[in-house]
């Protein structure tokens, strides 16, 4: 629907069926909210009169919503020019937003069930910059599916010189229905179980039968000991959570496919009711992360996330998995997909890692035991001053929490490791959520060294790689203070050289400060190289220079 003539040349409108979609959504919301209102009014007036008042109010709400959306449609237009993507919208407050095409990083297509029925999609065009207020994103809601695909191809697909036809496109991974077995062991299951219990209580309150529901449950367990009652109710909640997790997995990952398209774009397509199409330019990719939540890891599975610049973080739809390239799948499959995504013969995430010193294990054991003993001590104090029952609760808590804390601490220590694998810096940490990141060394723009008083006494420090992609910072926790600094110098040659010194043998005076201050007054030895005082202004200037160089390289890439 292009306008013609003069200044309107090339401008397009959204699809007019947006008014119908808004009316249908508003009707559904009004219906859901109207039911408890009818039940509430029926206690003071005849039910047909209460229903009439609610229907009249619902019609007013639907008409207002549809009318507002019609005005939005009339006042919204967009244009994709050779240099910029533009969006004009607003009635009283007119907004004119424009994005330079070379800054555009993402073009994502989303369609909930109603939009899919109408053949429409919502398009989000973003630069990936976190400026706040949505200035870095243009949202076209909705356009036809064909128009959405045209925009995605036009804005993202670029010619890739030196890439053969076989390397340009193809399917890297597709859904295996057997992967659904990992859904019940995720942390989503217990959360959904608790939500199911809360939903039952809320709905029963709407209908005024909450007391009856509680009495009915109490009647079923009248002759059952309290402990078994709690166990049975917990099992029922877990079962509900498992069923919910299975349903959520099917809705999210149905039809999943990871593809490499011509021009160097990775595309993830998935979704049963709400279809999603997420695109990542390979030239923005800085690495991948192999993520293993505890429950999934016990079954030998992992998922793969992208570490890339320009990914939208402030997703209005609440999608927290916009970086996920592969859902939880068997470990070998995750490694193969990581290698294919990075175009490497073998996955960097499976490289052998350098173990961390035993001091790191001691630190984790102390912290885990302190966290486990704190509630036990509180229960003991309360038991001595209030009732002896709490002493039994303290003993039970200690019997469960202390062995669990030790196991988690030992697992957290075994998970620590780092290595250099080709062009990638590899770091692994975590136990409840173990992550192994393979970060391209050229994407590291700075280092952060932190050493607390306790770390200094133990001879360890934490090195954090700073990058413009992904989470922005990837730490290597509690590594040997001598080895890790040499590791950082080898990982990114030239970044630390301005701060290197080679003075004579230097001893650290007692009580000297660590590396976390603005000035490290005492050199720290690392494999024969001494890293002397590093002033913050010099480090900041070096990081800024490297960041500018990377941005210029990306703009010209």
Coordinates of C-alpha atoms in Angstrom, one line a residue:
X1 CA 0.0 0.0 0.0
X2 CA 2.4 2.6 -1.2
X3 CA 1.3 6.2 -1.3
X4 CA 2.2 8.0 -4.5
X5 CA 3.3 11.5 -5.3
X6 CA 5.6 14.0 -4.0
X7 CA 6.8 13.8 -0.4
X8 CA 4.8 10.7 0.3
X9 CA 6.8 8.7 -2.2
X10 CA 7.7 5.2 -0.8
X11 CA 5.6 5.5 2.4
X12 CA 3.5 2.4 3.4
X13 CA 0.8 1.8 6.0
X14 CA 0.3 -1.0 8.4
X15 CA -2.3 -3.6 7.5
X16 CA -5.9 -2.3 8.3
X17 CA -6.9 -5.7 9.8
X18 CA -5.0 -4.5 12.9
X19 CA -8.4 -2.9 14.0
X20 CA -10.1 -6.4 13.8
X21 CA -7.3 -8.0 15.7
X22 CA -7.4 -5.3 18.5
X23 CA -11.2 -5.7 18.8
X24 CA -10.9 -9.4 19.1
X25 CA -8.2 -9.2 21.8
X26 CA -10.1 -6.5 23.7
X27 CA -13.2 -8.7 23.6
X28 CA -11.3 -11.6 25.1
X29 CA -9.9 -9.5 27.9
X30 CA -13.3 -8.0 28.6
X31 CA -14.9 -11.4 28.7
X32 CA -12.3 -12.7 31.1
X33 CA -12.6 -9.7 33.4
X34 CA -16.3 -9.6 33.1
X35 CA -17.0 -13.1 34.5
X36 CA -16.0 -12.4 38.1
X37 CA -17.7 -9.0 37.8
X38 CA -21.0 -10.7 36.9
X39 CA -20.6 -13.1 39.8
X40 CA -20.0 -10.2 42.1
X41 CA -23.0 -8.1 40.9
X42 CA -25.3 -11.1 40.9
X43 CA -25.4 -11.1 44.7
X44 CA -27.1 -7.7 44.7
X45 CA -29.3 -7.8 41.6
X46 CA -30.8 -10.4 39.2
X47 CA -28.3 -12.2 37.1
X48 CA -29.7 -11.0 33.8
X49 CA -29.4 -7.4 34.9
X50 CA -25.8 -7.9 36.1
X51 CA -25.0 -9.6 32.7
X52 CA -26.6 -6.7 30.8
X53 CA -24.5 -4.1 32.7
X54 CA -21.3 -6.1 32.1
X55 CA -22.1 -6.6 28.4
X56 CA -22.8 -2.9 27.9
X57 CA -19.5 -2.0 29.6
X58 CA -17.7 -4.6 27.5
X59 CA -19.1 -3.1 24.3
X60 CA -17.9 0.3 25.3
X61 CA -14.4 -1.0 26.1
X62 CA -14.2 -2.9 22.8
X63 CA -15.4 0.1 20.8
X64 CA -12.9 2.4 22.5
X65 CA -10.0 -0.1 21.9
X66 CA -10.9 -0.6 18.2
X67 CA -11.3 3.2 17.7
X68 CA -8.0 4.0 19.3
X69 CA -6.3 1.4 17.1
X70 CA -8.0 2.8 14.0
X71 CA -6.6 6.2 14.8
X72 CA -3.2 4.6 15.3
X73 CA -3.4 2.9 11.9
X74 CA -4.5 6.1 10.2
X75 CA -1.6 8.0 11.7
X76 CA 1.2 5.4 11.3
X77 CA 3.3 5.0 8.2
X78 CA 6.8 3.7 7.5
X79 CA 9.4 3.8 4.8
X80 CA 12.5 1.8 4.1
X81 CA 14.9 4.0 2.1
X82 CA 18.3 3.3 0.7
X83 CA 20.0 4.9 3.8
X84 CA 17.4 4.9 6.6
X85 CA 14.3 3.1 8.0
X86 CA 11.7 5.6 9.1
X87 CA 8.5 5.4 11.2
X88 CA 6.0 8.2 11.7
X89 CA 3.1 7.7 14.2
X90 CA 1.0 9.6 16.8
X91 CA -2.0 11.9 16.8
X92 CA -1.5 14.6 19.5
X93 CA 2.1 13.6 20.1
X94 CA 3.7 12.9 16.8
X95 CA 6.8 10.7 16.9
X96 CA 9.2 10.5 14.0
X97 CA 11.9 7.9 14.4
X98 CA 14.6 6.9 12.1
X99 CA 17.3 4.2 12.1
X100 CA 20.4 4.2 9.8
X101 CA 20.2 0.9 7.9
X102 CA 23.9 0.1 8.5
X103 CA 23.1 0.1 12.3
X104 CA 20.2 -2.3 12.0
X105 CA 21.1 -5.6 13.7
X106 CA 17.8 -7.5 14.2
X107 CA 14.5 -8.0 12.3
X108 CA 12.4 -10.3 14.3
X109 CA 8.9 -11.5 13.3
X110 CA 6.3 -12.6 15.9
X111 CA 2.7 -13.6 15.4
X112 CA 0.3 -14.7 18.2
X113 CA -2.6 -17.1 17.2
X114 CA -5.0 -14.3 16.1
X115 CA -2.4 -12.7 13.9
X116 CA -1.5 -16.1 12.4
X117 CA -5.2 -16.7 11.5
X118 CA -5.3 -13.3 9.7
X119 CA -1.9 -13.9 8.0
X120 CA -0.2 -11.0 9.8
X121 CA 3.0 -10.6 11.8
X122 CA 4.6 -8.0 14.1
X123 CA 8.0 -6.8 13.0
X124 CA 10.6 -5.4 15.3
X125 CA 13.5 -3.7 13.7
X126 CA 16.3 -2.9 16.1
X127 CA 19.9 -1.7 16.4
X128 CA 20.6 -3.5 19.6
X129 CA 21.7 -0.4 21.4
X130 CA 20.4 0.1 24.9
X131 CA 19.4 3.7 24.8
X132 CA 16.1 3.3 26.7
X133 CA 12.7 4.5 25.7
X134 CA 12.6 2.4 22.5
X135 CA 14.6 4.9 20.4
X136 CA 16.7 2.0 19.0
X137 CA 13.7 0.0 17.9
X138 CA 11.0 0.4 15.2
X139 CA 7.9 -1.8 15.7
X140 CA 5.5 -2.4 12.8
X141 CA 2.4 -4.0 14.3
X142 CA 1.1 -5.6 12.1
X143 CA 2.0 -6.1 8.5
X144 CA 1.3 -9.1 6.2
X145 CA 3.6 -12.1 6.5
X146 CA 4.9 -11.5 3.0
X147 CA 5.7 -7.9 3.8
X148 CA 7.5 -9.0 7.0
X149 CA 9.6 -11.5 5.1
X150 CA 10.4 -8.9 2.5
X151 CA 11.6 -6.4 5.2
X152 CA 13.7 -9.1 6.9
X153 CA 15.5 -10.0 3.7
X154 CA 15.9 -6.4 2.6
X155 CA 17.3 -5.2 5.9
X156 CA 19.5 -8.2 7.0
X157 CA 20.6 -10.2 4.0
X158 CA 23.8 -8.8 2.6
X159 CA 26.2 -10.1 0.1
X160 CA 29.0 -12.2 1.7
X161 CA 32.2 -12.1 -0.4
X162 CA 34.3 -15.2 -0.4
X163 CA 31.5 -17.5 0.8
X164 CA 30.7 -20.5 -1.3
X165 CA 27.1 -21.5 -2.1
X166 CA 27.3 -24.6 0.1
X167 CA 28.4 -22.5 3.1
X168 CA 25.8 -19.8 2.6
X169 CA 22.6 -21.6 3.6
X170 CA 21.4 -24.8 5.0
X171 CA 19.8 -26.3 8.1
X172 CA 22.1 -26.5 11.1
X173 CA 19.6 -28.1 13.5
X174 CA 16.0 -29.2 13.6
X175 CA 13.6 -30.3 16.3
X176 CA 13.9 -33.8 17.7
X177 CA 10.7 -34.7 19.6
X178 CA 12.8 -36.8 22.0
X179 CA 14.2 -33.6 23.4
X180 CA 10.9 -33.0 25.3
X181 CA 12.2 -35.3 28.0
X182 CA 14.3 -32.5 29.3
X183 CA 11.4 -30.2 29.9
X184 CA 10.2 -31.7 33.2
X185 CA 13.7 -31.4 34.8
X186 CA 14.0 -27.7 34.2
X187 CA 13.4 -25.1 36.9
X188 CA 10.2 -24.1 35.1
X189 CA 8.3 -27.2 36.4
X190 CA 8.3 -26.4 40.2
X191 CA 7.4 -22.7 39.3
X192 CA 4.5 -23.8 37.2
X193 CA 3.4 -26.1 40.0
X194 CA 3.3 -23.3 42.5
X195 CA 1.5 -21.1 39.9
X196 CA -1.1 -23.8 39.5
X197 CA -1.9 -23.9 43.2
X198 CA -2.1 -20.2 43.3
X199 CA -4.5 -20.2 40.3
X200 CA -6.8 -22.7 41.9
X201 CA -7.0 -20.5 45.1
X202 CA -7.6 -17.3 43.1
X203 CA -10.3 -18.7 40.8
X204 CA -12.1 -20.3 43.8
X205 CA -12.0 -16.9 45.5
X206 CA -13.6 -15.3 42.4
X207 CA -16.5 -17.7 42.6
X208 CA -16.7 -17.3 46.4
X209 CA -16.0 -21.0 47.1
X210 CA -12.4 -20.8 48.4
X211 CA -13.5 -21.9 51.9
X212 CA -15.3 -24.9 50.4
X213 CA -12.2 -25.9 48.4
X214 CA -10.0 -25.7 51.5
X215 CA -12.6 -27.8 53.5
X216 CA -12.8 -30.3 50.7
X217 CA -9.1 -30.8 50.6
X218 CA -9.0 -31.1 54.4
X219 CA -11.8 -33.7 54.3
X220 CA -9.8 -35.9 51.9
X221 CA -6.8 -35.9 54.3
X222 CA -8.7 -36.0 57.6
X223 CA -7.2 -39.3 58.7
X224 CA -3.7 -38.8 57.1
X225 CA -0.7 -37.7 59.1
X226 CA 0.4 -34.1 58.5
X227 CA 3.7 -35.1 57.0
X228 CA 2.1 -37.4 54.4
X229 CA -0.5 -34.7 53.6
X230 CA 2.3 -32.3 52.8
X231 CA 4.1 -34.9 50.7
X232 CA 1.0 -35.8 48.7
X233 CA 0.1 -32.1 48.1
X234 CA 3.7 -31.4 47.0
X235 CA 3.7 -34.4 44.6
X236 CA 0.4 -33.1 43.1
X237 CA 1.9 -29.7 42.6
X238 CA 5.0 -31.2 41.0
X239 CA 2.8 -33.3 38.7
X240 CA 0.9 -30.1 37.7
X241 CA 4.2 -28.4 37.1
X242 CA 5.5 -31.2 34.9
X243 CA 2.4 -31.1 32.8
X244 CA 2.7 -27.4 32.5
X245 CA 6.4 -27.6 31.6
X246 CA 5.6 -30.1 28.8
X247 CA 2.9 -27.9 27.4
X248 CA 5.2 -24.8 27.6
X249 CA 8.0 -26.7 25.8
X250 CA 5.7 -27.7 23.0
X251 CA 4.3 -24.2 22.5
X252 CA 7.8 -22.6 22.5
X253 CA 9.8 -25.1 20.5
X254 CA 7.3 -26.7 18.1
X255 CA 8.7 -26.5 14.5
X256 CA 12.1 -25.4 15.7
X257 CA 14.7 -25.0 13.0
X258 CA 18.1 -23.3 13.0
X259 CA 19.2 -22.2 9.6
X260 CA 22.1 -20.4 8.0
X261 CA 20.8 -18.1 5.2
X262 CA 22.5 -16.5 2.3
X263 CA 24.4 -13.4 3.2
X264 CA 25.6 -14.8 6.6
X265 CA 22.5 -14.7 8.8
X266 CA 21.5 -17.3 11.4
X267 CA 17.7 -17.7 11.7
X268 CA 15.8 -19.5 14.5
X269 CA 12.1 -20.3 13.7
X270 CA 9.9 -21.9 16.4
X271 CA 6.5 -21.7 18.1
X272 CA 3.2 -23.6 18.0
X273 CA 0.6 -21.0 18.8
X274 CA 2.8 -17.9 18.7
X275 CA 5.3 -18.2 15.8
X276 CA 8.7 -16.5 16.2
X277 CA 11.4 -15.8 13.7
X278 CA 14.7 -14.5 15.2
X279 CA 17.7 -13.5 13.1
X280 CA 21.3 -12.9 14.0
X281 CA 24.0 -11.7 11.6
X282 CA 27.0 -13.8 11.8
X283 CA 29.3 -10.9 11.6
X284 CA 27.8 -9.7 14.9
X285 CA 28.6 -13.1 16.5
X286 CA 31.3 -13.1 19.1
X287 CA 30.9 -16.6 20.3
X288 CA 28.5 -19.0 21.9
X289 CA 27.7 -20.2 25.4
X290 CA 26.9 -23.8 26.4
X291 CA 24.4 -23.5 29.2
X292 CA 23.7 -26.5 31.5
X293 CA 21.1 -25.9 34.3
X294 CA 21.5 -28.4 37.1
X295 CA 18.4 -30.6 36.3
X296 CA 19.2 -30.7 32.6
X297 CA 22.9 -31.4 33.2
X298 CA 22.1 -34.4 35.3
X299 CA 20.7 -36.0 32.1
X300 CA 23.7 -35.0 30.0
X301 CA 22.0 -32.2 28.1
X302 CA 22.7 -28.5 27.4
X303 CA 21.4 -25.6 25.4
X304 CA 23.4 -23.2 23.2
X305 CA 23.1 -19.4 23.4
X306 CA 24.5 -16.8 21.1
X307 CA 27.0 -14.3 22.3
X308 CA 26.4 -11.5 19.8
X309 CA 26.2 -7.7 19.6
X310 CA 23.0 -6.0 18.7
X311 CA 20.6 -8.5 20.3
X312 CA 17.4 -6.8 21.7
X313 CA 17.5 -7.0 25.5
X314 CA 14.4 -5.0 26.4
X315 CA 11.9 -7.4 24.8
X316 CA 8.4 -6.0 25.4
X317 CA 6.9 -9.5 25.0
X318 CA 9.0 -10.7 28.0
X319 CA 11.0 -13.2 25.9
X320 CA 14.0 -14.2 27.9
X321 CA 15.2 -16.8 25.3
X322 CA 15.9 -14.5 22.3
X323 CA 19.6 -15.6 22.4
X324 CA 18.9 -19.3 22.4
X325 CA 20.1 -21.0 19.3
X326 CA 19.4 -24.6 20.5
X327 CA 16.9 -25.8 23.2
X328 CA 18.1 -28.3 25.8
X329 CA 19.5 -31.2 23.8
X330 CA 22.0 -34.0 24.3
X331 CA 25.5 -32.8 25.0
X332 CA 27.1 -34.1 21.8
X333 CA 24.3 -32.4 19.7
X334 CA 25.0 -29.1 21.6
X335 CA 28.7 -29.3 20.8
X336 CA 28.1 -30.1 17.2
X337 CA 25.7 -27.1 16.8
X338 CA 28.2 -24.8 18.5
X339 CA 30.9 -25.9 16.1
X340 CA 28.6 -25.4 13.1
X341 CA 27.5 -21.9 14.2
X342 CA 31.1 -20.8 14.7
X343 CA 32.3 -22.6 11.5
X344 CA 34.9 -24.4 13.5
X345 CA 36.0 -28.1 12.9
X346 CA 35.6 -28.8 16.6
X347 CA 33.6 -27.0 19.3
X348 CA 35.7 -24.7 21.5
X349 CA 33.2 -25.3 24.3
X350 CA 34.5 -28.9 24.7
X351 CA 38.2 -27.9 24.9
X352 CA 40.2 -29.3 27.9
X353 CA 40.3 -26.6 30.6
X354 CA 42.9 -25.5 33.1
X355 CA 41.9 -26.4 36.6
X356 CA 41.7 -23.8 39.4
X357 CA 43.8 -24.1 42.6
X358 CA 42.4 -25.8 45.7
X359 CA 42.0 -22.5 47.4
X360 CA 39.0 -21.9 45.1
X361 CA 37.4 -25.2 46.4
X362 CA 38.0 -24.1 50.0
X363 CA 36.3 -20.7 49.3
X364 CA 33.3 -22.4 47.9
X365 CA 33.0 -24.9 50.8
X366 CA 33.2 -22.1 53.4
X367 CA 30.5 -20.0 51.6
X368 CA 28.2 -23.0 51.1
X369 CA 28.5 -24.1 54.7
X370 CA 27.9 -20.6 56.0
X371 CA 24.8 -20.3 53.8
X372 CA 23.5 -23.7 55.1
X373 CA 24.2 -23.0 58.7
X374 CA 22.7 -19.6 58.9
X375 CA 19.0 -20.8 59.0
X376 CA 20.0 -23.7 61.3
X377 CA 21.4 -21.3 63.9
X378 CA 18.4 -19.1 63.7
X379 CA 16.1 -22.1 64.3
X380 CA 18.3 -23.2 67.2
X381 CA 18.1 -19.8 68.9
X382 CA 14.4 -19.6 68.4
X383 CA 14.0 -23.2 69.7
X384 CA 15.9 -22.4 72.9
X385 CA 13.8 -19.3 73.6
X386 CA 10.4 -20.3 72.2
X387 CA 9.7 -24.0 71.7
X388 CA 11.6 -27.3 71.5
X389 CA 9.8 -28.1 68.2
X390 CA 12.1 -25.7 66.4
X391 CA 15.1 -27.6 67.6
X392 CA 13.9 -30.7 65.8
X393 CA 13.3 -28.5 62.7
X394 CA 16.9 -27.2 63.0
X395 CA 18.2 -30.8 63.2
X396 CA 16.2 -31.8 60.1
X397 CA 17.3 -28.7 58.2
X398 CA 21.0 -29.4 59.1
X399 CA 20.7 -33.0 58.0
X400 CA 19.4 -32.0 54.6
X401 CA 21.1 -28.7 53.9
X402 CA 24.7 -29.4 55.0
X403 CA 25.3 -32.4 52.7
X404 CA 23.6 -30.7 49.9
X405 CA 25.7 -27.6 50.4
X406 CA 28.9 -29.6 50.4
X407 CA 27.9 -31.4 47.2
X408 CA 27.0 -28.2 45.4
X409 CA 30.3 -26.5 46.5
X410 CA 32.4 -29.4 45.3
X411 CA 30.5 -29.4 42.0
X412 CA 31.0 -25.7 41.6
X413 CA 34.7 -26.2 42.1
X414 CA 34.8 -29.0 39.5
X415 CA 33.0 -26.7 37.1
X416 CA 35.7 -24.0 37.2
X417 CA 38.1 -23.8 34.3
X418 CA 39.5 -21.7 31.5
X419 CA 41.5 -22.2 28.3
X420 CA 42.6 -20.7 25.0
X421 CA 41.3 -22.7 22.1
X422 CA 42.3 -21.3 18.7
X423 CA 40.7 -17.9 18.3
X424 CA 38.5 -18.4 21.4
X425 CA 38.8 -17.7 25.1
X426 CA 36.9 -20.4 27.0
X427 CA 35.7 -20.0 30.5
X428 CA 33.4 -22.2 32.6
X429 CA 31.7 -21.7 36.0
X430 CA 28.5 -22.3 37.9
X431 CA 26.7 -25.3 39.4
X432 CA 22.9 -24.5 39.5
X433 CA 23.5 -22.9 36.1
X434 CA 26.8 -24.0 34.6
X435 CA 27.9 -22.0 31.7
X436 CA 30.8 -22.6 29.3
X437 CA 31.4 -19.5 27.1
X438 CA 33.6 -19.6 24.0
X439 CA 34.4 -15.9 23.4
X440 CA 36.2 -14.7 20.3
X441 CA 39.5 -13.2 21.5
X442 CA 39.2 -10.3 19.0
X443 CA 35.9 -9.3 20.7
X444 CA 37.5 -8.7 24.1
X445 CA 37.8 -4.9 24.6
X446 CA 39.1 -4.9 28.2
X447 CA 40.0 -6.8 31.4
X448 CA 38.8 -6.3 35.0
X449 CA 40.9 -7.7 37.8
X450 CA 39.3 -8.1 41.2
X451 CA 41.1 -9.5 44.3
X452 CA 39.5 -9.2 47.7
X453 CA 41.4 -9.4 51.0
X454 CA 40.4 -13.1 51.3
X455 CA 41.4 -13.8 47.7
X456 CA 44.8 -12.2 48.2
X457 CA 45.4 -14.4 51.2
X458 CA 44.4 -17.5 49.2
X459 CA 46.5 -16.4 46.2
X460 CA 43.6 -16.2 43.7
X461 CA 41.9 -13.5 41.8
X462 CA 39.0 -13.0 39.4
X463 CA 39.6 -12.0 35.8
X464 CA 36.6 -10.6 33.8
X465 CA 36.7 -10.3 30.0
X466 CA 34.8 -7.2 28.9
X467 CA 33.0 -7.3 25.5
X468 CA 30.3 -5.5 23.7
X469 CA 28.4 -8.7 23.1
X470 CA 26.1 -10.9 25.2
X471 CA 26.2 -10.2 28.9
X472 CA 29.0 -7.7 28.4
X473 CA 31.3 -9.4 30.9
X474 CA 32.4 -13.0 31.3
X475 CA 34.4 -13.8 34.5
X476 CA 37.0 -16.4 35.3
X477 CA 36.5 -16.9 39.1
X478 CA 39.2 -17.6 41.6
X479 CA 42.1 -18.5 39.3
X480 CA 45.7 -18.6 40.3
X481 CA 46.9 -15.0 40.5
X482 CA 50.2 -15.8 38.7
X483 CA 48.8 -18.0 35.9
X484 CA 45.7 -16.0 35.1
X485 CA 47.5 -12.7 34.4
X486 CA 49.8 -14.4 31.9
X487 CA 46.7 -16.1 30.4
X488 CA 45.1 -12.6 29.9
X489 CA 48.2 -11.3 28.2
X490 CA 48.3 -14.3 25.8
X491 CA 44.6 -14.2 25.1
X492 CA 44.6 -10.7 23.7
X493 CA 48.1 -9.6 22.8
X494 CA 48.7 -5.9 23.0
X495 CA 45.9 -5.1 25.4
X496 CA 48.0 -5.4 28.6
X497 CA 51.4 -4.5 27.2
X498 CA 51.2 -0.8 28.1
X499 CA 50.9 -1.8 31.7
X500 CA 53.7 -4.4 31.9
X501 CA 56.8 -3.9 33.9
X502 CA 59.9 -6.1 34.3
X503 CA 61.6 -4.7 37.5
X504 CA 63.8 -6.6 39.8
X505 CA 62.5 -9.1 42.4
X506 CA 59.8 -7.4 44.4
X507 CA 58.2 -8.7 47.6
X508 CA 54.6 -7.8 48.5
X509 CA 54.5 -6.0 51.8
X510 CA 52.2 -7.3 54.4
X511 CA 48.7 -5.8 54.2
X512 CA 49.1 -4.4 50.7
X513 CA 46.0 -3.6 48.7
X514 CA 44.7 -5.8 45.9
X515 CA 44.0 -5.2 42.2
X516 CA 40.5 -3.9 42.7
X517 CA 41.5 -0.3 43.5
X518 CA 42.2 2.5 41.1
X519 CA 45.9 2.0 41.6
X520 CA 47.7 -1.3 42.4
X521 CA 50.7 0.0 44.4
X522 CA 52.5 -3.3 44.6
X523 CA 53.4 -5.4 41.5
X524 CA 51.9 -8.9 41.1
X525 CA 54.1 -11.6 39.6
X526 CA 52.7 -13.8 36.8
X527 CA 54.9 -16.5 35.2
X528 CA 58.1 -14.4 35.3
X529 CA 56.3 -11.2 34.1
X530 CA 55.5 -8.5 36.7
X531 CA 52.4 -6.5 36.2
X532 CA 53.0 -3.2 37.8
X533 CA 50.8 -0.2 38.9
X534 CA 47.8 0.3 36.5
X535 CA 46.2 3.7 36.7
X536 CA 42.4 3.6 36.0
X537 CA 42.6 6.6 33.5
X538 CA 45.2 4.7 31.4
X539 CA 43.2 1.5 31.4
X540 CA 40.0 3.4 30.5
X541 CA 41.7 5.2 27.6
X542 CA 43.0 1.9 26.2
X543 CA 39.6 0.2 26.5
X544 CA 37.9 3.2 24.8
X545 CA 40.4 3.1 22.0
X546 CA 39.9 -0.6 21.4
X547 CA 36.1 -0.2 21.6
X548 CA 36.1 2.5 18.9
X549 CA 38.3 0.4 16.7
X550 CA 35.9 -2.5 17.0
X551 CA 32.9 -0.3 16.2
X552 CA 34.6 1.0 13.1
X553 CA 35.5 -2.5 12.0
X554 CA 31.9 -3.6 12.5
X555 CA 30.6 -0.6 10.6
X556 CA 32.8 -1.4 7.7
X557 CA 32.2 -5.2 8.0

